[in-house]
Coordinates of C-alpha atoms and ligand atoms in Angstrom, one line a residue:
M1 CA 94.1 93.9 90.1
N2 CA 94.0 90.6 88.5
A3 CA 90.2 89.1 88.1
E4 CA 90.9 85.9 88.5
R5 CA 93.0 86.3 91.6
F6 CA 90.4 88.0 92.7
I7 CA 87.1 85.9 92.0
E8 CA 89.5 82.2 94.2
K9 CA 90.2 84.3 97.2
Q10 CA 87.2 85.9 97.1
T11 CA 85.5 82.7 97.0
A12 CA 87.6 81.3 99.7
E13 CA 86.2 83.4 102.1
I14 CA 82.6 83.1 101.4
R15 CA 82.7 79.3 102.0
A16 CA 85.0 80.5 105.5
E17 CA 82.4 82.9 106.0
V18 CA 79.7 81.6 105.8
G19 CA 80.2 77.8 106.8
A20 CA 77.7 75.5 106.8
D21 CA 75.2 77.7 107.0
R22 CA 72.8 79.7 104.8
A23 CA 73.1 82.5 102.1
I24 CA 70.9 85.2 100.9
N25 CA 71.6 87.4 98.2
A26 CA 70.0 90.3 96.9
L27 CA 69.3 90.7 93.3
S28 CA 68.9 94.3 91.9
G29 CA 70.2 93.4 88.1
G30 CA 73.1 95.8 88.6
V31 CA 76.6 95.0 87.9
D32 CA 77.5 95.2 91.6
S33 CA 74.7 92.8 92.4
S34 CA 75.2 90.5 89.5
V35 CA 78.6 89.7 90.1
V36 CA 78.3 89.1 93.8
T37 CA 75.4 86.6 92.5
A38 CA 77.9 84.7 90.4
L39 CA 80.9 84.6 92.2
A40 CA 78.6 83.9 95.7
H41 CA 77.1 81.1 93.3
R42 CA 79.9 80.1 92.6
A43 CA 81.1 79.0 96.5
L44 CA 77.8 78.0 98.5
G45 CA 75.7 76.6 94.4
R46 CA 71.9 75.7 96.9
R47 CA 72.8 77.0 99.5
L48 CA 72.4 80.2 98.4
R49 CA 69.7 81.5 97.7
S50 CA 69.4 84.7 95.4
I51 CA 65.8 87.0 95.6
F52 CA 65.0 89.7 92.5
V53 CA 62.9 92.7 95.2
D54 CA 60.7 94.1 92.7
T55 CA 60.5 97.1 94.5
G56 CA 57.9 98.8 92.0
L57 CA 60.8 101.0 91.6
M58 CA 62.0 99.6 89.1
R59 CA 63.1 100.7 85.5
A60 CA 60.4 99.0 82.3
G61 CA 61.2 95.6 81.9
E62 CA 63.8 94.5 84.8
P63 CA 62.3 91.9 87.2
E64 CA 61.7 90.0 83.6
F65 CA 65.6 90.8 82.4
V66 CA 66.9 90.1 85.0
V67 CA 65.7 86.7 86.0
G68 CA 65.9 86.1 81.8
A69 CA 69.5 86.3 82.3
F70 CA 70.6 84.7 85.3
R71 CA 68.4 81.9 84.2
R72 CA 70.4 81.6 80.8
L73 CA 73.1 81.3 83.8
R74 CA 71.2 78.4 85.5
I75 CA 71.5 80.6 88.9
P76 CA 67.8 80.4 89.8
V77 CA 66.5 84.0 91.0
E78 CA 63.1 84.4 92.6
C79 CA 61.1 87.2 92.4
I80 CA 59.7 88.6 95.0
D81 CA 56.9 91.5 94.9
A82 CA 57.3 94.4 98.0
R83 CA 56.2 96.5 95.9
A84 CA 53.2 98.4 98.1
E85 CA 55.1 98.0 100.6
F86 CA 57.8 100.2 99.6
L87 CA 55.3 103.1 97.9
G88 CA 53.9 102.5 101.4
A89 CA 57.2 103.3 103.1
L90 CA 57.8 105.7 100.7
R91 CA 54.4 108.1 101.3
G92 CA 54.7 111.7 101.7
L93 CA 58.4 112.2 102.1
T94 CA 59.8 115.0 100.0
D95 CA 63.2 114.8 102.0
P96 CA 66.4 113.3 100.3
E97 CA 67.6 112.1 102.9
A98 CA 64.7 110.5 103.9
K99 CA 63.5 108.8 101.2
R100 CA 66.5 106.4 101.3
R101 CA 66.4 106.0 105.0
A102 CA 62.9 104.8 104.1
I103 CA 64.4 103.0 101.0
T104 CA 67.0 101.4 103.6
D105 CA 64.7 100.5 106.3
T106 CA 62.8 98.7 103.3
F107 CA 64.9 96.8 103.0
Y108 CA 66.4 96.1 105.5
R109 CA 64.3 95.3 108.6
G110 CA 60.9 94.3 106.2
V111 CA 61.7 92.7 103.6
F112 CA 65.8 91.0 104.7
S113 CA 65.2 90.5 107.5
R114 CA 61.8 88.7 106.6
L115 CA 63.6 86.1 104.2
V116 CA 66.3 85.5 105.8
R117 CA 64.3 83.8 109.1
E118 CA 61.9 82.3 106.9
S119 CA 64.7 81.0 104.9
D120 CA 67.0 80.0 108.3
A121 CA 70.2 82.1 106.7
K122 CA 72.0 83.0 108.9
V123 CA 74.4 85.7 106.3
L124 CA 72.6 89.2 103.5
F125 CA 75.5 89.5 100.4
H126 CA 75.4 92.7 99.5
G127 CA 77.1 94.6 96.5
T128 CA 78.7 97.3 97.6
I129 CA 82.1 98.8 96.1
L130 CA 84.4 101.1 97.7
T131 CA 82.8 104.0 95.7
D132 CA 79.8 103.6 97.9
I133 CA 81.3 103.9 101.5
E134 CA 83.6 106.5 100.6
E135 CA 81.4 108.2 99.7
T136 CA 79.3 107.5 102.4
V137 CA 81.8 108.0 104.8
A138 CA 82.5 111.9 103.7
G139 CA 79.1 112.3 104.4
I140 CA 77.8 113.5 100.9
K141 CA 75.4 111.0 101.0
R142 CA 74.0 108.2 102.4
Q143 CA 74.6 105.3 99.9
H144 CA 71.3 102.7 100.5
N145 CA 73.3 99.4 101.0
I146 CA 75.6 101.3 103.7
L147 CA 75.4 99.8 106.9
A148 CA 78.6 99.3 109.5
Q149 CA 80.6 102.0 108.3
V150 CA 77.0 104.1 109.6
G151 CA 77.4 102.7 112.8
I152 CA 74.4 100.0 112.2
D153 CA 75.5 96.4 114.1
P154 CA 72.9 94.9 110.8
Q155 CA 73.5 91.8 113.4
K156 CA 71.9 93.4 116.1
A157 CA 69.6 95.9 114.0
Y158 CA 68.8 93.3 112.0
G159 CA 69.8 89.8 113.7
Y160 CA 72.0 88.6 110.7
R161 CA 75.4 89.2 109.0
V162 CA 76.1 91.2 105.9
L163 CA 78.8 90.1 103.8
E164 CA 80.4 92.3 100.8
P165 CA 82.7 90.6 99.1
L166 CA 83.0 93.7 96.5
R167 CA 84.4 96.3 99.5
T168 CA 88.0 97.1 97.9
L169 CA 86.6 97.1 94.5
R170 CA 85.7 100.2 92.2
K171 CA 83.1 100.0 89.1
D172 CA 85.8 99.8 86.5
G173 CA 86.9 96.7 89.1
V174 CA 83.7 94.9 89.3
R175 CA 83.4 94.7 85.4
K176 CA 86.2 93.3 85.1
V177 CA 85.6 90.3 87.2
A178 CA 81.7 90.5 85.3
S179 CA 83.7 89.8 82.8
A180 CA 86.1 86.6 84.7
L181 CA 83.0 85.8 85.8
G182 CA 81.0 84.8 81.9
L183 CA 78.5 87.2 82.2
P184 CA 77.5 88.2 79.4
D185 CA 77.8 92.0 78.2
S186 CA 74.2 92.9 78.9
L187 CA 75.2 92.7 82.5
A188 CA 79.1 93.2 82.9
R189 CA 78.6 96.0 81.1
R190 CA 75.2 97.5 81.9
I191 CA 74.7 101.2 82.8
P192 CA 75.2 101.8 86.6
F193 CA 71.4 102.0 88.2
P194 CA 71.2 103.1 92.3
G195 CA 70.0 100.7 94.7
P196 CA 66.7 103.4 95.4
A197 CA 66.0 103.0 91.5
L198 CA 63.6 105.5 89.8
A199 CA 62.9 107.1 93.8
A200 CA 66.5 108.0 92.8
R201 CA 65.1 110.2 89.6
I202 CA 61.7 111.6 91.2
V203 CA 63.0 115.4 92.7
G204 CA 59.7 115.3 95.4
E205 CA 57.2 112.7 96.4
V206 CA 56.6 109.4 94.7
T207 CA 54.1 107.7 93.4
E208 CA 52.1 105.9 90.7
D209 CA 51.7 108.6 88.8
E210 CA 55.8 109.9 89.3
L211 CA 57.3 107.0 88.5
A212 CA 55.6 105.8 85.2
I213 CA 56.4 109.4 84.0
V214 CA 60.2 108.8 85.0
R215 CA 60.7 104.8 83.7
A216 CA 58.9 106.7 80.4
A217 CA 61.8 108.6 79.8
T218 CA 64.3 106.5 81.6
A219 CA 63.3 103.9 78.6
V220 CA 63.6 106.2 76.3
V221 CA 67.2 107.7 77.0
E222 CA 67.5 104.3 77.3
E223 CA 67.6 104.0 74.7
E224 CA 68.1 106.6 72.4
L225 CA 71.4 106.9 73.9
A226 CA 72.9 102.3 74.1
A227 CA 75.3 103.1 71.2
S228 CA 77.0 105.6 73.1
R229 CA 79.9 105.4 75.3
A230 CA 78.6 107.4 78.4
F231 CA 79.2 105.8 81.4
Q232 CA 75.9 107.0 82.9
Y233 CA 72.2 108.0 81.0
L234 CA 69.7 108.8 82.6
A235 CA 66.1 111.1 83.4
V236 CA 65.4 113.1 86.1
L237 CA 61.7 113.7 87.0
L238 CA 60.7 117.5 89.0
K239 CA 58.8 118.7 91.4
D240 CA 58.0 121.7 90.0
R241 CA 56.2 122.4 86.6
A242 CA 55.9 124.6 84.3
T243 CA 53.9 126.8 81.7
G244 CA 53.1 125.2 77.1
I245 CA 50.5 124.6 75.0
R246 CA 49.3 121.2 74.4
D247 CA 46.6 120.9 71.5
G248 CA 45.7 124.8 71.2
R249 CA 45.7 124.9 75.0
R250 CA 47.8 126.3 78.0
E251 CA 49.3 123.2 80.6
F252 CA 50.8 123.5 83.4
G253 CA 53.2 120.0 82.7
R254 CA 56.2 118.3 84.1
I255 CA 59.5 118.9 83.7
V256 CA 62.1 115.7 82.6
V257 CA 66.0 116.3 82.7
V258 CA 67.9 113.6 80.9
R259 CA 71.8 114.0 82.6
S260 CA 73.9 111.4 80.2
I261 CA 78.0 111.6 81.8
R262 CA 81.8 110.5 81.0
S263 CA 83.2 109.6 83.8
R264 CA 85.7 106.6 85.2
D265 CA 84.1 105.7 88.2
A266 CA 80.8 108.3 89.1
R267 CA 83.7 109.9 91.5
T268 CA 83.8 112.2 89.4
A269 CA 81.7 113.2 86.0
T270 CA 81.2 115.9 83.0
A271 CA 78.6 116.0 80.1
M272 CA 79.1 114.1 77.5
R273 CA 78.7 115.6 74.4
V274 CA 75.2 114.5 73.2
P275 CA 74.7 115.6 69.1
W276 CA 72.3 117.8 69.0
K277 CA 69.8 115.0 66.4
T278 CA 69.3 112.6 69.4
L279 CA 69.0 115.0 72.2
D280 CA 66.3 116.6 69.2
R281 CA 64.6 113.0 69.4
I282 CA 64.8 112.8 73.4
C283 CA 63.0 115.9 73.4
A284 CA 60.4 115.1 71.2
R285 CA 60.0 111.3 72.3
I286 CA 59.8 112.6 76.4
T287 CA 56.9 115.3 75.6
A288 CA 55.0 113.1 74.1
I289 CA 54.7 111.2 77.6
P290 CA 51.4 112.7 78.8
G291 CA 51.9 115.6 80.9
V292 CA 54.4 115.9 80.3
N293 CA 55.7 119.7 78.1
R294 CA 59.1 120.1 79.1
C295 CA 62.6 118.4 78.2
L296 CA 66.7 119.8 79.3
Y297 CA 69.2 118.6 79.2
D298 CA 71.8 118.9 82.5
L299 CA 75.4 120.4 81.9
T300 CA 76.5 120.0 85.1
P301 CA 80.4 118.1 86.0
K302 CA 79.9 116.2 89.3
P303 CA 81.1 118.5 91.5
P304 CA 79.1 119.9 91.5
A305 CA 76.2 118.6 91.1
T306 CA 76.3 114.6 92.0
V307 CA 75.2 112.3 89.5
E308 CA 71.8 110.9 90.9
Y309 CA 69.6 114.1 91.9
I310 CA 69.1 113.0 95.4
Ligands
XMP401 P1 76.2 110.3 93.2 O1 74.5 110.4 93.0 O2 76.7 109.5 94.3 O3 76.1 108.9 91.9 O4 77.0 111.0 92.6 C1 77.0 108.0 91.6 C2 77.1 106.6 91.7 O5 76.7 106.2 91.7 C3 75.5 105.5 91.6 N1 74.9 105.2 92.8 C4 73.9 104.6 93.6 N2 74.9 103.4 93.8 N3 73.0 102.7 95.7 C5 73.7 102.8 94.5 O6 73.9 101.2 94.7 C6 72.9 104.0 96.2 O7 72.4 104.6 97.0 C7 73.4 105.0 95.3 N4 73.2 105.8 94.2 C8 74.5 106.6 93.3 C9 74.9 106.6 90.6 O8 73.7 106.1 89.8 C10 76.0 107.2 90.3 O9 76.4 105.8 89.2

């Protein structure tokens, strides 16, 4: 894949598809949506409205990081607060697919529909990549951003068209295009992060308390493994509890799983051999999070496991 040629072709295609209309772009700060933002901004300039949706499911400091990184690129990004809407939609749900569906519906039927109507846009951009499509079609899991491939016509269902300029690329291709577009390494080399965000890393119901634990654990893992050569690293909060001791007393506490993988494109993966010293430090820091008394390291390759837990 020639990144320059891809950019030229997609920019022309976006201009042809959008015509004189306005478009909306949802930016999560992952490499896929960052590339879509930069491409669509290059093609449409001020006719593009880029929005960071604060779902309440994001990592610590995410809104500030994303808006700041794009401000430096002179691409304006608005941040909208949809935390209550997402947490409300997830309340009481424990089934993984039901949680994914609730997030999809809140994004498309709720937040995006409103934004599209209010800004009179006809098109919504999307960072779908080839792997998302393949895994959804294969029935492995419903990626939150897949619509047409599961029989949803967004025009009919939600009242707008969806454009997916990256649908022919895999992660490694997206990173090449990111660098060619001049995105800084903090975006172009960013480890993958799923659309359903921290909700993909909470087994069972997603509540503020659960989110606070997984957010704190994620910050520890990302800091400790930032210099590693892993494809992705993450923390997961299990629903089960385990007996432990804190301050000399019995505690029936929470269990956090740490996962770090080697992979080329996330279709298959193997566990990283993280140095014991690093694992020890991660374990000490994670079990210092109030209520957490176990920290486990996941050795499972994909398959049979997937990367995320829901
Ligand atoms: P799984 O868990 O399916 O993950 O083995 C494969 C890769 O995809 C990411 N992932 C997602 N990305 N929307 C996304 O944009 C999703 O719903 C989603 N689910 C998983 C995951 O982080 C990994 O890199």
